[in-house]
Coordinates of C-alpha atoms and ligand atoms in Angstrom, one line a residue:
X1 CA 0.0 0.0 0.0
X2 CA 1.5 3.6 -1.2
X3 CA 1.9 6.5 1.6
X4 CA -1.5 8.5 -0.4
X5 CA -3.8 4.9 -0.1
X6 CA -2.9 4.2 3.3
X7 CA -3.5 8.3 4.6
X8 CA -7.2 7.8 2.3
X9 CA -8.2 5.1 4.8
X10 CA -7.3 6.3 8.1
X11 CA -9.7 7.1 10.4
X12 CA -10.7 10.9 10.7
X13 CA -11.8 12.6 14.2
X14 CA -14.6 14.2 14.4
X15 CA -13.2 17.0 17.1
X16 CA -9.2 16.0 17.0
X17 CA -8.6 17.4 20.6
X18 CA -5.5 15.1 20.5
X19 CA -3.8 17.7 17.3
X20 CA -4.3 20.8 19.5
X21 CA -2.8 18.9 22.9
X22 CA -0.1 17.8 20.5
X23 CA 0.8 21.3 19.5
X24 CA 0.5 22.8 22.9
X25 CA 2.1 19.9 24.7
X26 CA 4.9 21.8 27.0
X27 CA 3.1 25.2 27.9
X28 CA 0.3 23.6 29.4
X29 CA 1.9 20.7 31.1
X30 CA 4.2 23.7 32.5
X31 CA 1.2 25.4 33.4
X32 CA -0.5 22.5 35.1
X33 CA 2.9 21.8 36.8
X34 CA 3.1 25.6 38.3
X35 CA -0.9 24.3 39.9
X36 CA 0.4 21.0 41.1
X37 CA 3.2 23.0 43.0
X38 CA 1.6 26.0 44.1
X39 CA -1.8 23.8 45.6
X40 CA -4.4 26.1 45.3
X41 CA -6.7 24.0 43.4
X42 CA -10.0 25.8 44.8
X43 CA -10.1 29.3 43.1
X44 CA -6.3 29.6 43.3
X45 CA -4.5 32.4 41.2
X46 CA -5.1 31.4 37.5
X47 CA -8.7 31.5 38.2
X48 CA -8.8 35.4 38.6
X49 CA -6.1 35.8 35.9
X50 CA -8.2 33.9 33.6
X51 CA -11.3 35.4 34.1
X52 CA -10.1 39.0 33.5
X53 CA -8.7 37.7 30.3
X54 CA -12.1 36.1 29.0
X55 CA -13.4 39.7 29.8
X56 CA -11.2 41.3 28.1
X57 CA -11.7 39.0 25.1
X58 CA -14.7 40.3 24.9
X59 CA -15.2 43.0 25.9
X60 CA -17.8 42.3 29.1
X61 CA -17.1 44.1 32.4
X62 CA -17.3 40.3 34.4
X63 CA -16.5 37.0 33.9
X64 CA -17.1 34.6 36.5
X65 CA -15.7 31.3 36.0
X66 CA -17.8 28.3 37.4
X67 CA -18.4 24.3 36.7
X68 CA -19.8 23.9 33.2
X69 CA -22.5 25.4 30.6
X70 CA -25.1 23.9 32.4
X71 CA -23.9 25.9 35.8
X72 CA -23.6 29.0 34.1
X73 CA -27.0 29.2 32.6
X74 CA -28.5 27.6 36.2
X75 CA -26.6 30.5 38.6
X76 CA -28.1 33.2 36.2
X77 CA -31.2 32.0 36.6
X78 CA -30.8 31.6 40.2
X79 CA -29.6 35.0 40.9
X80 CA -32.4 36.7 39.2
X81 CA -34.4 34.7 41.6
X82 CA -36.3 32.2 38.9
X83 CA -38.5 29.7 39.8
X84 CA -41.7 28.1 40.1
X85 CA -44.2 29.8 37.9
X86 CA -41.8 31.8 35.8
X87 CA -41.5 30.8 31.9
X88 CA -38.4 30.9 30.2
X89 CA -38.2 31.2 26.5
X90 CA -36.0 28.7 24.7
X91 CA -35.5 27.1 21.7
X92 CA -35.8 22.9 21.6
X93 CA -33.5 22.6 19.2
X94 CA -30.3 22.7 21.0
X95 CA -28.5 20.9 23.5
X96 CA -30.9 19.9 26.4
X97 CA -29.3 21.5 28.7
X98 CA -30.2 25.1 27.6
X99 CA -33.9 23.9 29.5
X100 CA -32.7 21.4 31.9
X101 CA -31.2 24.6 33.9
X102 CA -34.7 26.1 33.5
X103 CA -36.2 23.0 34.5
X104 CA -33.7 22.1 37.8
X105 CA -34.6 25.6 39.5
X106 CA -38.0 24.4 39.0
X107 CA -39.1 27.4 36.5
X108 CA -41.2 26.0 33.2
X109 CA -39.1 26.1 29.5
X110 CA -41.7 27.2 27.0
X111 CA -39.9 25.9 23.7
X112 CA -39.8 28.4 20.6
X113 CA -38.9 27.7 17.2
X114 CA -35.8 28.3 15.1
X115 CA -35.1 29.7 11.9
X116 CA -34.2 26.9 9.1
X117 CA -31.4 29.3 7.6
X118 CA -29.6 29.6 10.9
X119 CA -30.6 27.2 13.2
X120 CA -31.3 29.5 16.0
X121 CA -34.5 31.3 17.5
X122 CA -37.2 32.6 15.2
X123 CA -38.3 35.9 16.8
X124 CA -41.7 35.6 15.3
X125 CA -42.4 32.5 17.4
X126 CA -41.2 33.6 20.4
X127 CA -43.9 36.3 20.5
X128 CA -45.8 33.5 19.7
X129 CA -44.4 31.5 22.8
X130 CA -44.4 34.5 24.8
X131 CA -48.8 34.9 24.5
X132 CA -48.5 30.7 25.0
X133 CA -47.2 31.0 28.2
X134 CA -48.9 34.0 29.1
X135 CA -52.8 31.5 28.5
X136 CA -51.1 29.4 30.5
X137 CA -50.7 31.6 33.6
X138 CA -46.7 31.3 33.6
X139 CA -45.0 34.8 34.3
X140 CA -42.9 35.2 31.2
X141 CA -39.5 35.8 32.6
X142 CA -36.3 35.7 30.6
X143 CA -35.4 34.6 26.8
X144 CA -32.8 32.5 26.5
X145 CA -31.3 32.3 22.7
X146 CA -28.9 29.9 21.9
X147 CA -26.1 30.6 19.2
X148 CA -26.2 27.5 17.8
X149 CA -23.1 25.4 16.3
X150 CA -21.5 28.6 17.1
X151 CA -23.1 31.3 15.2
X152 CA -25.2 34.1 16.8
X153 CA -28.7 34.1 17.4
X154 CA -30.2 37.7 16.1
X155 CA -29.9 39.7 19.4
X156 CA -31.1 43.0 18.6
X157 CA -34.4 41.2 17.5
X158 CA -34.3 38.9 20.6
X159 CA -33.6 42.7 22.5
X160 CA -36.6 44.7 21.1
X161 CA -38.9 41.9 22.0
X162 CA -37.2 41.5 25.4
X163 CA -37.2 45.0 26.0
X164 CA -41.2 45.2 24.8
X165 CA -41.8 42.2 27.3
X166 CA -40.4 43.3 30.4
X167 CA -38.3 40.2 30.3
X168 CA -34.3 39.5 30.6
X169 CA -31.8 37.8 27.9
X170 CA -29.8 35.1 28.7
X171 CA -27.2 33.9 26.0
X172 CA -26.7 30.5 25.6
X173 CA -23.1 30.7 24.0
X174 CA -22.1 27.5 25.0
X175 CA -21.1 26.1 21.4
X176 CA -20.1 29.9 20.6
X177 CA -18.2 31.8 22.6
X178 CA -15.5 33.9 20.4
X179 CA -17.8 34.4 17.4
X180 CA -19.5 38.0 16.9
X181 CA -22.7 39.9 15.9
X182 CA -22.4 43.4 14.4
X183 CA -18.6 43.6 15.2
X184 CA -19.1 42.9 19.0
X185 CA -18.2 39.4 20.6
X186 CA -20.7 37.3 22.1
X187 CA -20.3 37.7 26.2
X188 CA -21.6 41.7 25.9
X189 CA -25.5 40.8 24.8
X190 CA -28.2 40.8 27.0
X191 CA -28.3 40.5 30.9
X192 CA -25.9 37.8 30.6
X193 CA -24.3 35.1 29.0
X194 CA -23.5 31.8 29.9
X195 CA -20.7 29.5 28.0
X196 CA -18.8 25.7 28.4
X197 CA -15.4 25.1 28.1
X198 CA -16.4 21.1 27.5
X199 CA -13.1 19.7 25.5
X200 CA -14.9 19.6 22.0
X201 CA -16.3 23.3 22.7
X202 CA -14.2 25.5 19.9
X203 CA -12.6 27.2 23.5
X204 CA -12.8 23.7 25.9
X205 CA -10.8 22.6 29.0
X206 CA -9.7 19.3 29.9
X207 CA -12.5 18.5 31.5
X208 CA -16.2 20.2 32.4
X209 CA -16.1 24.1 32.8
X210 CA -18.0 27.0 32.1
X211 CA -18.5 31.0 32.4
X212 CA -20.9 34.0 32.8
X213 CA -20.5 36.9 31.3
X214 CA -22.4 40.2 32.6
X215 CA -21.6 43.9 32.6
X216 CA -24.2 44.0 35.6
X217 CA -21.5 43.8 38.8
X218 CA -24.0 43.3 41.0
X219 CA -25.0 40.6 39.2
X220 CA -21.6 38.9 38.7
X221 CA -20.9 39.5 42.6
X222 CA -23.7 37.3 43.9
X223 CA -22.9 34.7 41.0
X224 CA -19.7 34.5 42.7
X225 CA -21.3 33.9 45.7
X226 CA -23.7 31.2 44.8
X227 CA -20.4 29.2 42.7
X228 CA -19.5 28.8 46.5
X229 CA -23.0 27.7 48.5
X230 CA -24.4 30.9 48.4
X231 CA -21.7 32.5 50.4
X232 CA -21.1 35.9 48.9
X233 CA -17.3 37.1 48.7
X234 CA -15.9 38.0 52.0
X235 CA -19.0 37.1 54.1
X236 CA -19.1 34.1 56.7
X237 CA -22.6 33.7 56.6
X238 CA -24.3 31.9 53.8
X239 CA -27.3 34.4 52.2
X240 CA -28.3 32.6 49.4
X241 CA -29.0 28.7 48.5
X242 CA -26.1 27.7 45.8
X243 CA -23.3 25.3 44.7
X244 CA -20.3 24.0 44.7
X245 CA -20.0 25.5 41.5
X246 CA -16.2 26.9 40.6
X247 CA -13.8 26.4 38.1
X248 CA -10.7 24.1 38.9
X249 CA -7.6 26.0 39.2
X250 CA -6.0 23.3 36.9
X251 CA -8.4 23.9 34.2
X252 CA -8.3 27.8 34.5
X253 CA -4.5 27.2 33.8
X254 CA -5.1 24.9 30.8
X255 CA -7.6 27.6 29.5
X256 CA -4.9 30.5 29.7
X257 CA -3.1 28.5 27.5
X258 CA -5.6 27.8 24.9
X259 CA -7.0 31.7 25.3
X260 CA -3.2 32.1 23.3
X261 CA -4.1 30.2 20.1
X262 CA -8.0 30.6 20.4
X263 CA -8.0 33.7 17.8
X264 CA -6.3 31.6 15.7
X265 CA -8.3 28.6 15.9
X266 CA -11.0 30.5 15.1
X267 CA -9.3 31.7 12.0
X268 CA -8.7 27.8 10.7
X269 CA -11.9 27.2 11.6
X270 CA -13.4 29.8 9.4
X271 CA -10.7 28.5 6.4
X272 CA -12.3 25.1 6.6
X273 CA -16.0 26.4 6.8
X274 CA -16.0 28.7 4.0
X275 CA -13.8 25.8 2.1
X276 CA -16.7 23.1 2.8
X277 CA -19.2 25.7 2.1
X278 CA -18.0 26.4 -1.5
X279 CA -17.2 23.0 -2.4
X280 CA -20.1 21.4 -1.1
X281 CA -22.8 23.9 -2.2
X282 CA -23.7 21.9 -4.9
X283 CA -24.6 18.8 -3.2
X284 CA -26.0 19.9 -0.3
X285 CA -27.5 22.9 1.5
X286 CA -24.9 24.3 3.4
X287 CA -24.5 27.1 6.6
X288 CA -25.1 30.3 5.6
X289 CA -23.7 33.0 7.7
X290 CA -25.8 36.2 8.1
X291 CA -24.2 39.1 7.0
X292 CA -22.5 40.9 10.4
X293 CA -22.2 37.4 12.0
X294 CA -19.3 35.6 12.2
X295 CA -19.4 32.0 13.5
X296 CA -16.7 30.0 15.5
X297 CA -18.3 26.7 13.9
X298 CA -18.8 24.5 16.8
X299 CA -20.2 22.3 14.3
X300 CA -20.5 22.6 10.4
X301 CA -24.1 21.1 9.5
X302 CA -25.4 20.5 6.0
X303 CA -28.9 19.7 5.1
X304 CA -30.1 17.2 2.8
X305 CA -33.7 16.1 2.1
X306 CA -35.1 14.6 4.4
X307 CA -34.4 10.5 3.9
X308 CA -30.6 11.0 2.5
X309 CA -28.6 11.2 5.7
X310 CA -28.7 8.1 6.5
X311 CA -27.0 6.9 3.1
X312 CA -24.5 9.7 3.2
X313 CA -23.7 9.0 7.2
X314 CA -23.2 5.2 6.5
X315 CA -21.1 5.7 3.2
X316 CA -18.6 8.4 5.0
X317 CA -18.6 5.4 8.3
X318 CA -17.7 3.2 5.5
X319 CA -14.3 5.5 4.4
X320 CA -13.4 5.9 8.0
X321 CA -15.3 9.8 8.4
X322 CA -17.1 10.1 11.2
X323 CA -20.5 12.4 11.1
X324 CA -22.8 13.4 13.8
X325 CA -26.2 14.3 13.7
X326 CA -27.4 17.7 16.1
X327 CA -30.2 17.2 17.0
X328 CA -32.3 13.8 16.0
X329 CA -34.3 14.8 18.8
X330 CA -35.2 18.1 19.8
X331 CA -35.9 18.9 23.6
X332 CA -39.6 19.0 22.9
X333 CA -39.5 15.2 22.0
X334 CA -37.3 13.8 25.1
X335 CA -39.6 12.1 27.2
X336 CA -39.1 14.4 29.9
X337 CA -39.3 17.3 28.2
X338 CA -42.9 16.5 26.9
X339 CA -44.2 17.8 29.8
X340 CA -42.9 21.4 28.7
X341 CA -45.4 23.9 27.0
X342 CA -44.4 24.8 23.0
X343 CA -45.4 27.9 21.4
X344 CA -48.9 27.6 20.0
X345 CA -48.9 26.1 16.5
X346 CA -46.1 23.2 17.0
X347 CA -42.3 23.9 16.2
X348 CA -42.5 22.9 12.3
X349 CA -39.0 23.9 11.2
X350 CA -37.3 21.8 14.5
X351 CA -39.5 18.8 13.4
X352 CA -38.1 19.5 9.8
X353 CA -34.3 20.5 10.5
X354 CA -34.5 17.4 13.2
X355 CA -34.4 14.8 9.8
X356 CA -32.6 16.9 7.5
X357 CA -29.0 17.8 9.2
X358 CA -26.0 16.1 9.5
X359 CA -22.6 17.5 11.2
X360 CA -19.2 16.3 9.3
X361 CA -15.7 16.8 11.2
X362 CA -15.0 20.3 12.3
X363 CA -11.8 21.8 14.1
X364 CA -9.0 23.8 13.4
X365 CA -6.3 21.6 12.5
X366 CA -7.9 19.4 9.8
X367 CA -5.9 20.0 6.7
X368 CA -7.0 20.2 3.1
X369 CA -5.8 17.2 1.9
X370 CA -8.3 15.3 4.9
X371 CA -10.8 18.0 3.7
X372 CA -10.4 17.0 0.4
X373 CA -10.6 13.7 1.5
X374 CA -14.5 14.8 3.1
X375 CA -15.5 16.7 0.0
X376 CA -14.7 13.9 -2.1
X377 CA -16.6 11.4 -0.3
X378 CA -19.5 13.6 0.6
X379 CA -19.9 14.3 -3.3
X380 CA -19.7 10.7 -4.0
X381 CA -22.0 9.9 -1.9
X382 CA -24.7 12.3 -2.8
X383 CA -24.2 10.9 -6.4
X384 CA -22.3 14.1 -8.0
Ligands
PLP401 C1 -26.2 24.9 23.7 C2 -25.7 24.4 24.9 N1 -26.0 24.8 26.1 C3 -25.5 24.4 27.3 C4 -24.6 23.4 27.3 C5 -24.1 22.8 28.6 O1 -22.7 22.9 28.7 P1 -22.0 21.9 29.7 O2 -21.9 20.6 29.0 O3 -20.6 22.5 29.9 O4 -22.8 21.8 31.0 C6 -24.1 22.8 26.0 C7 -23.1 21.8 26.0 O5 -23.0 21.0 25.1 C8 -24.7 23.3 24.8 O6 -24.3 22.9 23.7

């Protein structure tokens, strides 16, 4: 077998986490060393140092570290005091955690639809979801708009109907933190914002993390108490009912190392997108980025009619390239999230987008010839 046949029938990673670790190799086991020697492994110095960089990234007064996504969004919620009663507006087709920290504070998801074009919340249906809720007796409380596979959601729409409302924004920017809207990063739009550093996150640890983002400081303060049980900074008595909810001191360090290259990433990223995108346009309806958007393609999702993926997934398994498909399932359709209200009228494009997409590898170190390698396939596969 030549060098070129054996390379064409290698396996590909999805997310190759390993590349990354590979090029970064000594500064973050230095950097993890300089934890394991020092011992502060509870909200020790890289903690603070990291979270003023994240802010300055982009550009939001605060950024509390904590646990993971799922925390972030959760302590938001629970220091604007949501609970019983209160409706929060989210879109089902997303992770499930973007209402599973609705649903653990006890406070009722009311699931919106999205936009087929760019997978994230369709304004029009959230007034829609907004007067659901409202016949339901639920206090409408907060939006939370998810930028999905890492491109904003439209936030000056989501703001004019927040603003109309009474209600506060909470970004979901778990899969896209470092991607902007109108030249301004994600982490400065509404109340807050909440993102993950899980490893396959375009900005991910080496292991679960997450982080708010606020320019409210009185906000960002009693976040930083409930991280720690509800005991606010500096106080011996416990106000509040929180978590054990902080960052590692480990992981902070690994993330000031990764912060280094991140603008970069997000640079290859783009390369790879806009390369898929014109090469696959043909075949396949591909991600269309709004203009003023930029994405930091968490995942790069194609849409076929609906009863092709599952030819195209099993031909790519068969040439060693993995694909993924977000979401199969959206929340709505979870068993336990049946129980949830959806905007009046039923979420039609989730239903539709649920059978049509299909995610192919995505990261910043795959290089042309393994994209080549994707194209290729995809195209043969699709029959052109
Ligand atoms: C849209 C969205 N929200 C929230 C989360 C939760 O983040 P974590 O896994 O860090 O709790 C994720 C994680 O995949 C996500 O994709």
């Amino acid at each position: 077998m030549n060098q070129h046949a054996r390379m064409d029938s290698q396996p590909i990673p999805f997310i190759d986490v390993a590349a990354q670790r590979r090029r970064l190799g000594k500064a973050i086991d230095d950097a993890v060393n300089k934890v394991l020697n020092h011992c502060q492994f509870i909200l020790g110095p890289e903690v603070r140092e990291l979270e003023s960089q994240l802010a300055v990234f982009c550009g939001a007064r605060q950024a509390v570290s904590c646990s993971s996504g799922t925390d972030a969004l959760m302590l938001v919620l629970l220091a604007k005091r949501v609970g019983p009663g209160d409706a929060i507006f989210c879109p089902s087709f997303t992770f499930a955690a973007t209402a599973e920290a609705a649903a653990l504070i006890g406070a009722t998801p009311v699931f919106v639809d999205v936009e087929a074009e760019t997978f994230t919340m369709d304004v029009n249906n959230l007034e829609r979801g907004i007067a659901t809720a409202k016949k339901l007796g639920l206090k409408p409380k907060a939006i939370v708009p998810v930028d999905l596979f890492g491109l904003p959601a439209d936030h000056d729409s989501v703001a004019e109907i927040a603003e109309d409302a009474g209600l506060f924004v909470l970004d979901d920017a778990a899969q896209a933190f470092g991607a902007t809207y109108k030249e301004k990063k994600l982490g400065t739009f509404g109340l807050a914002t909440a993102t993950s550093f899980f490893p396959a996150k375009p900005l991910g640890c080496y292991g679960d993390g997450g982080a708010v983002f606020t320019n409210d400081d009185a906000l960002a303060e009693t976040i930083r108490g409930l991280r720690v049980h509800g005991q606010m900074p500096g106080k011996s008595e416990f106000s509040e009912i929180g978590l054990t909810g902080r960052l590692d001191t480990i992981q902070a360090a690994v993330l000031i190392e990764k912060l280094k290259i991140f603008p970069e990433e997000i640079e290859a990223r783009n390369r790879v997108a806009r390369r898929y995108n014109k090469k696959l346009g043909q075949v396949a309806i591909v991600p269309r980025v709004p203009e003023g958007y930029t994405s930091v393609w968490a995942q790069y999702t194609i849409r076929l009619e609906s009863g092709r993926r599952d030819g195209l997934a099993a031909a790519l398994k068969a040439e060693g390239i993995p694909t993924a498909i977000y979401y199969a399932k959206p929340s709505h359709r979870h068993e336990v999230y049946k129980r949830f209200p959806i905007a009046d009228g039923g979420l039609p494009v989730t239903d539709k987008l649920a059978g049509e997409v299909i995610s192919l590898p995505m990261h910043a170190y795959l290089d042309e010839l393994t994209q080549d390698r994707i194209i290729d396939a995809v195209k043969r596969a699709l029959g052109n």
